[in-house]
Amino acid sequence: MKNYIQYLNKAFENRIRLGIMSILMVNDWVEFSEMKEMLDITDGNLASHISALEKIEYVEVKKQFVGKKPNTSYAVTKAGKKAFNDHLDALEKLLKNRD
Amino acid sequence: MKNYIQYLNKAFENRIRLGIMSILMVNDWVEFSEMKEMLDITDGNLASHISALEKIEYVEVKKQFVGKKPNTSYAVTKAGKKAFNDHLDALEKLLKNRD
DNA sequence: TAAAAGTACTTTGTAATGCAAAGCTATAAA
DNA sequence: TTTATAGCTTTGCATTACAAAGTACTTTTA
């Protein structure tokens, strides 16, 4: 048997980061507050996980004003998409292609 | 959108425990040394993760002698199977049934 | 028969991680 | 002028991860 766990991406081990990525994989540009509500976590907690994904360039940020209110939105980068798909492939192999 | 991350099982967040469970889901009674080799981790590390799964009764242990050597084997319990399948369902929903 | 090796842990120590709560900055609305 | 909103950052504490070393018992080897 091949050791598939080595291909799992440490960045996606945490449930919140898994949630963030799975949201961003199917939604272009999601707002901070929207994401916070979807995941049902504190703003500080979300900020720290998002910034971890930002630091490794899996997520990009857009800051703008909507009307007169500040608004931050997030999207997954190309590298983030690849990394996440690779992770899902590894997960699938781990779970199904066992011999 | 429903918040699916809440249904993920904390016990399976770690990659090694995910590996242990996915091995035990398809193999009845796997030996300590065999598992250690499959996962390619230190014996101490394996022992601690296994004992965490034992403590919550997702894994059961059988100690015997094979010839004259001590031999420890592990299997997933009924509760462990259910918990793991529930976790996989949650994962799948998180990743695919997004709306 | 003494030393080395194997099996399966347990203990120790340290670093990393997770998270809530509080604090902060800036603007805007009441 | 107080309060609210948005989005963080900092703090502090508890938990987790993991390597390395230690342990106990048995067996093999020199």
mmCIF file with all atom_site columns, N, CA and C in Angstrom, chain B residues 15-84:
data_model
loop_
_atom_site.group_PDB
_atom_site.id
_atom_site.type_symbol
_atom_site.label_atom_id
_atom_site.label_alt_id
_atom_site.label_comp_id
_atom_site.label_asym_id
_atom_site.label_entity_id
_atom_site.label_seq_id
_atom_site.pdbx_PDB_ins_code
_atom_site.Cartn_x
_atom_site.Cartn_y
_atom_site.Cartn_z
_atom_site.occupancy
_atom_site.B_iso_or_equiv
_atom_site.pdbx_formal_charge
_atom_site.auth_seq_id
_atom_site.auth_comp_id
_atom_site.auth_asym_id
_atom_site.auth_atom_id
_atom_site.pdbx_PDB_model_num
ATOM 1   N N  . ARG B 1 15 ? -4.485  14.109  10.118 1.00 0.00 ? 15 ARG B N  1
ATOM 2   C CA . ARG B 1 15 ? -4.167  13.250  8.979  1.00 0.00 ? 15 ARG B CA 1
ATOM 3   C C  . ARG B 1 15 ? -3.817  11.815  9.373  1.00 0.00 ? 15 ARG B C  1
ATOM 4   N N  . ILE B 1 16 ? -3.149  11.658  10.508 1.00 0.00 ? 16 ILE B N  1
ATOM 5   C CA . ILE B 1 16 ? -2.755  10.319  10.907 1.00 0.00 ? 16 ILE B CA 1
ATOM 6   C C  . ILE B 1 16 ? -3.972  9.505   11.344 1.00 0.00 ? 16 ILE B C  1
ATOM 7   N N  . ARG B 1 17 ? -4.852  10.165  12.102 1.00 0.00 ? 17 ARG B N  1
ATOM 8   C CA . ARG B 1 17 ? -6.066  9.463   12.516 1.00 0.00 ? 17 ARG B CA 1
ATOM 9   C C  . ARG B 1 17 ? -6.970  9.163   11.321 1.00 0.00 ? 17 ARG B C  1
ATOM 10  N N  . LEU B 1 18 ? -6.962  10.054  10.355 1.00 0.00 ? 18 LEU B N  1
ATOM 11  C CA . LEU B 1 18 ? -7.688  9.799   9.110  1.00 0.00 ? 18 LEU B CA 1
ATOM 12  C C  . LEU B 1 18 ? -7.101  8.578   8.413  1.00 0.00 ? 18 LEU B C  1
ATOM 13  N N  . GLY B 1 19 ? -5.790  8.492   8.405  1.00 0.00 ? 19 GLY B N  1
ATOM 14  C CA . GLY B 1 19 ? -5.114  7.347   7.800  1.00 0.00 ? 19 GLY B CA 1
ATOM 15  C C  . GLY B 1 19 ? -5.414  6.047   8.529  1.00 0.00 ? 19 GLY B C  1
ATOM 16  N N  . ILE B 1 20 ? -5.340  6.090   9.837  1.00 0.00 ? 20 ILE B N  1
ATOM 17  C CA . ILE B 1 20 ? -5.628  4.893   10.635 1.00 0.00 ? 20 ILE B CA 1
ATOM 18  C C  . ILE B 1 20 ? -7.030  4.381   10.340 1.00 0.00 ? 20 ILE B C  1
ATOM 19  N N  . MET B 1 21 ? -7.984  5.296   10.383 1.00 0.00 ? 21 MET B N  1
ATOM 20  C CA . MET B 1 21 ? -9.374  4.896   10.171 1.00 0.00 ? 21 MET B CA 1
ATOM 21  C C  . MET B 1 21 ? -9.592  4.349   8.773  1.00 0.00 ? 21 MET B C  1
ATOM 22  N N  . SER B 1 22 ? -9.008  4.991   7.780  1.00 0.00 ? 22 SER B N  1
ATOM 23  C CA . SER B 1 22 ? -9.257  4.524   6.422  1.00 0.00 ? 22 SER B CA 1
ATOM 24  C C  . SER B 1 22 ? -8.611  3.157   6.190  1.00 0.00 ? 22 SER B C  1
ATOM 25  N N  . ILE B 1 23 ? -7.557  2.884   6.909  1.00 0.00 ? 23 ILE B N  1
ATOM 26  C CA . ILE B 1 23 ? -6.961  1.540   6.841  1.00 0.00 ? 23 ILE B CA 1
ATOM 27  C C  . ILE B 1 23 ? -7.881  0.526   7.515  1.00 0.00 ? 23 ILE B C  1
ATOM 28  N N  . LEU B 1 24 ? -8.372  0.893   8.687  1.00 0.00 ? 24 LEU B N  1
ATOM 29  C CA . LEU B 1 24 ? -9.176  -0.063  9.452  1.00 0.00 ? 24 LEU B CA 1
ATOM 30  C C  . LEU B 1 24 ? -10.577 -0.275  8.878  1.00 0.00 ? 24 LEU B C  1
ATOM 31  N N  . MET B 1 25 ? -11.033 0.679   8.088  1.00 0.00 ? 25 MET B N  1
ATOM 32  C CA . MET B 1 25 ? -12.367 0.525   7.496  1.00 0.00 ? 25 MET B CA 1
ATOM 33  C C  . MET B 1 25 ? -12.402 -0.613  6.478  1.00 0.00 ? 25 MET B C  1
ATOM 34  N N  . VAL B 1 26 ? -11.264 -0.917  5.890  1.00 0.00 ? 26 VAL B N  1
ATOM 35  C CA . VAL B 1 26 ? -11.263 -1.963  4.859  1.00 0.00 ? 26 VAL B CA 1
ATOM 36  C C  . VAL B 1 26 ? -10.417 -3.182  5.228  1.00 0.00 ? 26 VAL B C  1
ATOM 37  N N  . ASN B 1 27 ? -9.746  -3.114  6.388  1.00 0.00 ? 27 ASN B N  1
ATOM 38  C CA . ASN B 1 27 ? -8.950  -4.266  6.808  1.00 0.00 ? 27 ASN B CA 1
ATOM 39  C C  . ASN B 1 27 ? -9.324  -4.682  8.221  1.00 0.00 ? 27 ASN B C  1
ATOM 40  N N  . ASP B 1 28 ? -9.689  -5.941  8.369  1.00 0.00 ? 28 ASP B N  1
ATOM 41  C CA . ASP B 1 28 ? -9.996  -6.436  9.707  1.00 0.00 ? 28 ASP B CA 1
ATOM 42  C C  . ASP B 1 28 ? -8.712  -6.798  10.424 1.00 0.00 ? 28 ASP B C  1
ATOM 43  N N  . TRP B 1 29 ? -8.527  -6.224  11.609 1.00 0.00 ? 29 TRP B N  1
ATOM 44  C CA . TRP B 1 29 ? -7.372  -6.533  12.432 1.00 0.00 ? 29 TRP B CA 1
ATOM 45  C C  . TRP B 1 29 ? -6.049  -6.296  11.724 1.00 0.00 ? 29 TRP B C  1
ATOM 46  N N  . VAL B 1 30 ? -5.548  -5.107  11.953 1.00 0.00 ? 30 VAL B N  1
ATOM 47  C CA . VAL B 1 30 ? -4.241  -4.729  11.400 1.00 0.00 ? 30 VAL B CA 1
ATOM 48  C C  . VAL B 1 30 ? -3.245  -4.642  12.538 1.00 0.00 ? 30 VAL B C  1
ATOM 49  N N  . GLU B 1 31 ? -2.071  -5.198  12.308 1.00 0.00 ? 31 GLU B N  1
ATOM 50  C CA . GLU B 1 31 ? -1.042  -5.206  13.350 1.00 0.00 ? 31 GLU B CA 1
ATOM 51  C C  . GLU B 1 31 ? -0.376  -3.842  13.522 1.00 0.00 ? 31 GLU B C  1
ATOM 52  N N  . PHE B 1 32 ? 0.094   -3.627  14.734 1.00 0.00 ? 32 PHE B N  1
ATOM 53  C CA . PHE B 1 32 ? 0.781   -2.375  15.054 1.00 0.00 ? 32 PHE B CA 1
ATOM 54  C C  . PHE B 1 32 ? 1.913   -2.079  14.069 1.00 0.00 ? 32 PHE B C  1
ATOM 55  N N  . SER B 1 33 ? 2.777   -3.044  13.892 1.00 0.00 ? 33 SER B N  1
ATOM 56  C CA . SER B 1 33 ? 3.971   -2.822  13.066 1.00 0.00 ? 33 SER B CA 1
ATOM 57  C C  . SER B 1 33 ? 3.610   -2.591  11.600 1.00 0.00 ? 33 SER B C  1
ATOM 58  N N  . GLU B 1 34 ? 2.566   -3.281  11.176 1.00 0.00 ? 34 GLU B N  1
ATOM 59  C CA . GLU B 1 34 ? 2.076   -3.151  9.802  1.00 0.00 ? 34 GLU B CA 1
ATOM 60  C C  . GLU B 1 34 ? 1.553   -1.726  9.575  1.00 0.00 ? 34 GLU B C  1
ATOM 61  N N  . MET B 1 35 ? 0.777   -1.270  10.528 1.00 0.00 ? 35 MET B N  1
ATOM 62  C CA . MET B 1 35 ? 0.197   0.067   10.461 1.00 0.00 ? 35 MET B CA 1
ATOM 63  C C  . MET B 1 35 ? 1.279   1.137   10.484 1.00 0.00 ? 35 MET B C  1
ATOM 64  N N  . LYS B 1 36 ? 2.221   0.914   11.345 1.00 0.00 ? 36 LYS B N  1
ATOM 65  C CA . LYS B 1 36 ? 3.344   1.846   11.467 1.00 0.00 ? 36 LYS B CA 1
ATOM 66  C C  . LYS B 1 36 ? 4.085   1.988   10.140 1.00 0.00 ? 36 LYS B C  1
ATOM 67  N N  . GLU B 1 37 ? 4.249   0.866   9.474  1.00 0.00 ? 37 GLU B N  1
ATOM 68  C CA . GLU B 1 37 ? 4.958   0.886   8.197  1.00 0.00 ? 37 GLU B CA 1
ATOM 69  C C  . GLU B 1 37 ? 4.110   1.566   7.128  1.00 0.00 ? 37 GLU B C  1
ATOM 70  N N  . MET B 1 38 ? 2.824   1.274   7.145  1.00 0.00 ? 38 MET B N  1
ATOM 71  C CA . MET B 1 38 ? 1.922   1.869   6.150  1.00 0.00 ? 38 MET B CA 1
ATOM 72  C C  . MET B 1 38 ? 1.892   3.383   6.254  1.00 0.00 ? 38 MET B C  1
ATOM 73  N N  . LEU B 1 39 ? 1.855   3.860   7.484  1.00 0.00 ? 39 LEU B N  1
ATOM 74  C CA . LEU B 1 39 ? 1.716   5.306   7.672  1.00 0.00 ? 39 LEU B CA 1
ATOM 75  C C  . LEU B 1 39 ? 3.063   6.014   7.697  1.00 0.00 ? 39 LEU B C  1
ATOM 76  N N  . ASP B 1 40 ? 4.104   5.239   7.882  1.00 0.00 ? 40 ASP B N  1
ATOM 77  C CA . ASP B 1 40 ? 5.462   5.778   7.920  1.00 0.00 ? 40 ASP B CA 1
ATOM 78  C C  . ASP B 1 40 ? 5.636   6.864   8.993  1.00 0.00 ? 40 ASP B C  1
ATOM 79  N N  . ILE B 1 41 ? 5.282   6.489   10.207 1.00 0.00 ? 41 ILE B N  1
ATOM 80  C CA . ILE B 1 41 ? 5.460   7.390   11.337 1.00 0.00 ? 41 ILE B CA 1
ATOM 81  C C  . ILE B 1 41 ? 6.189   6.651   12.458 1.00 0.00 ? 41 ILE B C  1
ATOM 82  N N  . THR B 1 42 ? 6.590   7.390   13.485 1.00 0.00 ? 42 THR B N  1
ATOM 83  C CA . THR B 1 42 ? 7.289   6.738   14.598 1.00 0.00 ? 42 THR B CA 1
ATOM 84  C C  . THR B 1 42 ? 6.305   5.911   15.421 1.00 0.00 ? 42 THR B C  1
ATOM 85  N N  . ASP B 1 43 ? 6.828   4.950   16.150 1.00 0.00 ? 43 ASP B N  1
ATOM 86  C CA . ASP B 1 43 ? 5.962   4.083   16.948 1.00 0.00 ? 43 ASP B CA 1
ATOM 87  C C  . ASP B 1 43 ? 5.233   4.857   18.051 1.00 0.00 ? 43 ASP B C  1
ATOM 88  N N  . GLY B 1 44 ? 5.929   5.804   18.647 1.00 0.00 ? 44 GLY B N  1
ATOM 89  C CA . GLY B 1 44 ? 5.318   6.612   19.695 1.00 0.00 ? 44 GLY B CA 1
ATOM 90  C C  . GLY B 1 44 ? 4.151   7.441   19.178 1.00 0.00 ? 44 GLY B C  1
ATOM 91  N N  . ASN B 1 45 ? 4.348   8.002   18.017 1.00 0.00 ? 45 ASN B N  1
ATOM 92  C CA . ASN B 1 45 ? 3.307   8.809   17.394 1.00 0.00 ? 45 ASN B CA 1
ATOM 93  C C  . ASN B 1 45 ? 2.083   7.960   17.058 1.00 0.00 ? 45 ASN B C  1
ATOM 94  N N  . LEU B 1 46 ? 2.316   6.807   16.489 1.00 0.00 ? 46 LEU B N  1
ATOM 95  C CA . LEU B 1 46 ? 1.201   5.907   16.183 1.00 0.00 ? 46 LEU B CA 1
ATOM 96  C C  . LEU B 1 46 ? 0.480   5.495   17.460 1.00 0.00 ? 46 LEU B C  1
ATOM 97  N N  . ALA B 1 47 ? 1.248   5.116   18.462 1.00 0.00 ? 47 ALA B N  1
ATOM 98  C CA . ALA B 1 47 ? 0.647   4.675   19.725 1.00 0.00 ? 47 ALA B CA 1
ATOM 99  C C  . ALA B 1 47 ? -0.267  5.741   20.309 1.00 0.00 ? 47 ALA B C  1
ATOM 100 N N  . SER B 1 48 ? 0.162   6.985   20.239 1.00 0.00 ? 48 SER B N  1
ATOM 101 C CA . SER B 1 48 ? -0.644  8.036   20.864 1.00 0.00 ? 48 SER B CA 1
ATOM 102 C C  . SER B 1 48 ? -1.934  8.313   20.081 1.00 0.00 ? 48 SER B C  1
ATOM 103 N N  . HIS B 1 49 ? -1.852  8.267   18.753 1.00 0.00 ? 49 HIS B N  1
ATOM 104 C CA . HIS B 1 49 ? -3.067  8.483   17.965 1.00 0.00 ? 49 HIS B CA 1
ATOM 105 C C  . HIS B 1 49 ? -4.038  7.311   18.098 1.00 0.00 ? 49 HIS B C  1
ATOM 106 N N  . ILE B 1 50 ? -3.473  6.105   18.086 1.00 0.00 ? 50 ILE B N  1
ATOM 107 C CA . ILE B 1 50 ? -4.310  4.924   18.265 1.00 0.00 ? 50 ILE B CA 1
ATOM 108 C C  . ILE B 1 50 ? -5.005  4.971   19.630 1.00 0.00 ? 50 ILE B C  1
ATOM 109 N N  . SER B 1 51 ? -4.259  5.368   20.636 1.00 0.00 ? 51 SER B N  1
ATOM 110 C CA . SER B 1 51 ? -4.869  5.336   21.965 1.00 0.00 ? 51 SER B CA 1
ATOM 111 C C  . SER B 1 51 ? -5.933  6.420   22.116 1.00 0.00 ? 51 SER B C  1
ATOM 112 N N  . ALA B 1 52 ? -5.799  7.487   21.340 1.00 0.00 ? 52 ALA B N  1
ATOM 113 C CA . ALA B 1 52 ? -6.857  8.505   21.322 1.00 0.00 ? 52 ALA B CA 1
ATOM 114 C C  . ALA B 1 52 ? -8.133  7.917   20.714 1.00 0.00 ? 52 ALA B C  1
ATOM 115 N N  . LEU B 1 53 ? -7.973  7.139   19.671 1.00 0.00 ? 53 LEU B N  1
ATOM 116 C CA . LEU B 1 53 ? -9.137  6.520   19.019 1.00 0.00 ? 53 LEU B CA 1
ATOM 117 C C  . LEU B 1 53 ? -9.721  5.396   19.880 1.00 0.00 ? 53 LEU B C  1
ATOM 118 N N  . GLU B 1 54 ? -8.849  4.786   20.652 1.00 0.00 ? 54 GLU B N  1
ATOM 119 C CA . GLU B 1 54 ? -9.284  3.742   21.573 1.00 0.00 ? 54 GLU B CA 1
ATOM 120 C C  . GLU B 1 54 ? -10.127 4.347   22.698 1.00 0.00 ? 54 GLU B C  1
ATOM 121 N N  . LYS B 1 55 ? -9.633  5.459   23.203 1.00 0.00 ? 55 LYS B N  1
ATOM 122 C CA . LYS B 1 55 ? -10.281 6.108   24.340 1.00 0.00 ? 55 LYS B CA 1
ATOM 123 C C  . LYS B 1 55 ? -11.722 6.489   24.034 1.00 0.00 ? 55 LYS B C  1
ATOM 124 N N  . ILE B 1 56 ? -11.972 6.906   22.799 1.00 0.00 ? 56 ILE B N  1
ATOM 125 C CA . ILE B 1 56 ? -13.341 7.270   22.420 1.00 0.00 ? 56 ILE B CA 1
ATOM 126 C C  . ILE B 1 56 ? -14.078 6.076   21.804 1.00 0.00 ? 56 ILE B C  1
ATOM 127 N N  . GLU B 1 57 ? -13.456 4.928   21.900 1.00 0.00 ? 57 GLU B N  1
ATOM 128 C CA . GLU B 1 57 ? -14.059 3.650   21.484 1.00 0.00 ? 57 GLU B CA 1
ATOM 129 C C  . GLU B 1 57 ? -14.415 3.574   20.010 1.00 0.00 ? 57 GLU B C  1
ATOM 130 N N  . TYR B 1 58 ? -13.539 4.123   19.200 1.00 0.00 ? 58 TYR B N  1
ATOM 131 C CA . TYR B 1 58 ? -13.690 3.972   17.751 1.00 0.00 ? 58 TYR B CA 1
ATOM 132 C C  . TYR B 1 58 ? -12.828 2.813   17.264 1.00 0.00 ? 58 TYR B C  1
ATOM 133 N N  . VAL B 1 59 ? -11.896 2.398   18.115 1.00 0.00 ? 59 VAL B N  1
ATOM 134 C CA . VAL B 1 59 ? -10.959 1.335   17.746 1.00 0.00 ? 59 VAL B CA 1
ATOM 135 C C  . VAL B 1 59 ? -10.837 0.364   18.920 1.00 0.00 ? 59 VAL B C  1
ATOM 136 N N  . GLU B 1 60 ? -10.770 -0.917  18.602 1.00 0.00 ? 60 GLU B N  1
ATOM 137 C CA . GLU B 1 60 ? -10.546 -1.888  19.673 1.00 0.00 ? 60 GLU B CA 1
ATOM 138 C C  . GLU B 1 60 ? -9.238  -2.650  19.446 1.00 0.00 ? 60 GLU B C  1
ATOM 139 N N  . VAL B 1 61 ? -8.727  -3.199  20.528 1.00 0.00 ? 61 VAL B N  1
ATOM 140 C CA . VAL B 1 61 ? -7.398  -3.768  20.527 1.00 0.00 ? 61 VAL B CA 1
ATOM 141 C C  . VAL B 1 61 ? -7.442  -5.242  20.866 1.00 0.00 ? 61 VAL B C  1
ATOM 142 N N  . LYS B 1 62 ? -6.566  -5.996  20.242 1.00 0.00 ? 62 LYS B N  1
ATOM 143 C CA . LYS B 1 62 ? -6.436  -7.413  20.568 1.00 0.00 ? 62 LYS B CA 1
ATOM 144 C C  . LYS B 1 62 ? -4.961  -7.692  20.806 1.00 0.00 ? 62 LYS B C  1
ATOM 145 N N  . LYS B 1 63 ? -4.639  -8.176  21.984 1.00 0.00 ? 63 LYS B N  1
ATOM 146 C CA . LYS B 1 63 ? -3.251  -8.503  22.315 1.00 0.00 ? 63 LYS B CA 1
ATOM 147 C C  . LYS B 1 63 ? -3.108  -10.005 22.436 1.00 0.00 ? 63 LYS B C  1
ATOM 148 N N  . GLN B 1 64 ? -2.139  -10.546 21.744 1.00 0.00 ? 64 GLN B N  1
ATOM 149 C CA . GLN B 1 64 ? -1.934  -11.989 21.772 1.00 0.00 ? 64 GLN B CA 1
ATOM 150 C C  . GLN B 1 64 ? -0.469  -12.306 21.511 1.00 0.00 ? 64 GLN B C  1
ATOM 151 N N  . PHE B 1 65 ? -0.165  -13.572 21.525 1.00 0.00 ? 65 PHE B N  1
ATOM 152 C CA . PHE B 1 65 ? 1.180   -13.980 21.141 1.00 0.00 ? 65 PHE B CA 1
ATOM 153 C C  . PHE B 1 65 ? 1.101   -14.747 19.832 1.00 0.00 ? 65 PHE B C  1
ATOM 154 N N  . VAL B 1 66 ? 1.973   -14.343 18.913 1.00 0.00 ? 66 VAL B N  1
ATOM 155 C CA . VAL B 1 66 ? 2.078   -15.059 17.649 1.00 0.00 ? 66 VAL B CA 1
ATOM 156 C C  . VAL B 1 66 ? 3.403   -15.795 17.738 1.00 0.00 ? 66 VAL B C  1
ATOM 157 N N  . GLY B 1 67 ? 3.312   -17.100 17.883 1.00 0.00 ? 67 GLY B N  1
ATOM 158 C CA . GLY B 1 67 ? 4.506   -17.874 18.207 1.00 0.00 ? 67 GLY B CA 1
ATOM 159 C C  . GLY B 1 67 ? 4.882   -17.454 19.612 1.00 0.00 ? 67 GLY B C  1
ATOM 160 N N  . LYS B 1 68 ? 6.037   -16.882 19.743 1.00 0.00 ? 68 LYS B N  1
ATOM 161 C CA . LYS B 1 68 ? 6.456   -16.449 21.072 1.00 0.00 ? 68 LYS B CA 1
ATOM 162 C C  . LYS B 1 68 ? 6.586   -14.939 21.177 1.00 0.00 ? 68 LYS B C  1
ATOM 163 N N  . LYS B 1 69 ? 6.147   -14.260 20.110 1.00 0.00 ? 69 LYS B N  1
ATOM 164 C CA . LYS B 1 69 ? 6.275   -12.799 20.100 1.00 0.00 ? 69 LYS B CA 1
ATOM 165 C C  . LYS B 1 69 ? 4.960   -12.127 20.440 1.00 0.00 ? 69 LYS B C  1
ATOM 166 N N  . PRO B 1 70 ? 5.025   -11.073 21.201 1.00 0.00 ? 70 PRO B N  1
ATOM 167 C CA . PRO B 1 70 ? 3.809   -10.319 21.488 1.00 0.00 ? 70 PRO B CA 1
ATOM 168 C C  . PRO B 1 70 ? 3.316   -9.643  20.226 1.00 0.00 ? 70 PRO B C  1
ATOM 169 N N  . ASN B 1 71 ? 2.003   -9.568  20.097 1.00 0.00 ? 71 ASN B N  1
ATOM 170 C CA . ASN B 1 71 ? 1.425   -9.019  18.873 1.00 0.00 ? 71 ASN B CA 1
ATOM 171 C C  . ASN B 1 71 ? 0.154   -8.248  19.204 1.00 0.00 ? 71 ASN B C  1
ATOM 172 N N  . THR B 1 72 ? 0.105   -7.014  18.747 1.00 0.00 ? 72 THR B N  1
ATOM 173 C CA . THR B 1 72 ? -1.059  -6.171  19.010 1.00 0.00 ? 72 THR B CA 1
ATOM 174 C C  . THR B 1 72 ? -1.737  -5.855  17.688 1.00 0.00 ? 72 THR B C  1
ATOM 175 N N  . SER B 1 73 ? -3.034  -6.047  17.655 1.00 0.00 ? 73 SER B N  1
ATOM 176 C CA . SER B 1 73 ? -3.778  -5.738  16.437 1.00 0.00 ? 73 SER B CA 1
ATOM 177 C C  . SER B 1 73 ? -4.959  -4.835  16.748 1.00 0.00 ? 73 SER B C  1
ATOM 178 N N  . TYR B 1 74 ? -5.380  -4.106  15.737 1.00 0.00 ? 74 TYR B N  1
ATOM 179 C CA . TYR B 1 74 ? -6.446  -3.130  15.913 1.00 0.00 ? 74 TYR B CA 1
ATOM 180 C C  . TYR B 1 74 ? -7.555  -3.345  14.899 1.00 0.00 ? 74 TYR B C  1
ATOM 181 N N  . ALA B 1 75 ? -8.754  -3.032  15.338 1.00 0.00 ? 75 ALA B N  1
ATOM 182 C CA . ALA B 1 75 ? -9.896  -3.064  14.427 1.00 0.00 ? 75 ALA B CA 1
ATOM 183 C C  . ALA B 1 75 ? -10.806 -1.896  14.774 1.00 0.00 ? 75 ALA B C  1
ATOM 184 N N  . VAL B 1 76 ? -11.614 -1.503  13.812 1.00 0.00 ? 76 VAL B N  1
ATOM 185 C CA . VAL B 1 76 ? -12.560 -0.422  14.051 1.00 0.00 ? 76 VAL B CA 1
ATOM 186 C C  . VAL B 1 76 ? -13.807 -1.014  14.723 1.00 0.00 ? 76 VAL B C  1
ATOM 187 N N  . THR B 1 77 ? -14.383 -0.276  15.642 1.00 0.00 ? 77 THR B N  1
ATOM 188 C CA . THR B 1 77 ? -15.606 -0.729  16.303 1.00 0.00 ? 77 THR B CA 1
ATOM 189 C C  . THR B 1 77 ? -16.822 -0.315  15.465 1.00 0.00 ? 77 THR B C  1
ATOM 190 N N  . LYS B 1 78 ? -17.969 -0.789  15.891 1.00 0.00 ? 78 LYS B N  1
ATOM 191 C CA . LYS B 1 78 ? -19.204 -0.411  15.215 1.00 0.00 ? 78 LYS B CA 1
ATOM 192 C C  . LYS B 1 78 ? -19.410 1.107   15.302 1.00 0.00 ? 78 LYS B C  1
ATOM 193 N N  . ALA B 1 79 ? -19.167 1.637   16.502 1.00 0.00 ? 79 ALA B N  1
ATOM 194 C CA . ALA B 1 79 ? -19.309 3.092   16.707 1.00 0.00 ? 79 ALA B CA 1
ATOM 195 C C  . ALA B 1 79 ? -18.323 3.854   15.835 1.00 0.00 ? 79 ALA B C  1
ATOM 196 N N  . GLY B 1 80 ? -17.126 3.301   15.709 1.00 0.00 ? 80 GLY B N  1
ATOM 197 C CA . GLY B 1 80 ? -16.106 3.936   14.883 1.00 0.00 ? 80 GLY B CA 1
ATOM 198 C C  . GLY B 1 80 ? -16.503 3.975   13.423 1.00 0.00 ? 80 GLY B C  1
ATOM 199 N N  . LYS B 1 81 ? -17.073 2.874   12.962 1.00 0.00 ? 81 LYS B N  1
ATOM 200 C CA . LYS B 1 81 ? -17.532 2.808   11.571 1.00 0.00 ? 81 LYS B CA 1
ATOM 201 C C  . LYS B 1 81 ? -18.599 3.853   11.310 1.00 0.00 ? 81 LYS B C  1
ATOM 202 N N  . LYS B 1 82 ? -19.549 3.934   12.241 1.00 0.00 ? 82 LYS B N  1
ATOM 203 C CA . LYS B 1 82 ? -20.638 4.892   12.060 1.00 0.00 ? 82 LYS B CA 1
ATOM 204 C C  . LYS B 1 82 ? -20.097 6.319   12.054 1.00 0.00 ? 82 LYS B C  1
ATOM 205 N N  . ALA B 1 83 ? -19.240 6.609   13.030 1.00 0.00 ? 83 ALA B N  1
ATOM 206 C CA . ALA B 1 83 ? -18.685 7.958   13.138 1.00 0.00 ? 83 ALA B CA 1
ATOM 207 C C  . ALA B 1 83 ? -17.900 8.329   11.885 1.00 0.00 ? 83 ALA B C  1
ATOM 208 N N  . PHE B 1 84 ? -17.149 7.375   11.387 1.00 0.00 ? 84 PHE B N  1
ATOM 209 C CA . PHE B 1 84 ? -16.329 7.669   10.213 1.00 0.00 ? 84 PHE B CA 1
ATOM 210 C C  . PHE B 1 84 ? -17.202 7.875   8.982  1.00 0.00 ? 84 PHE B C  1
#
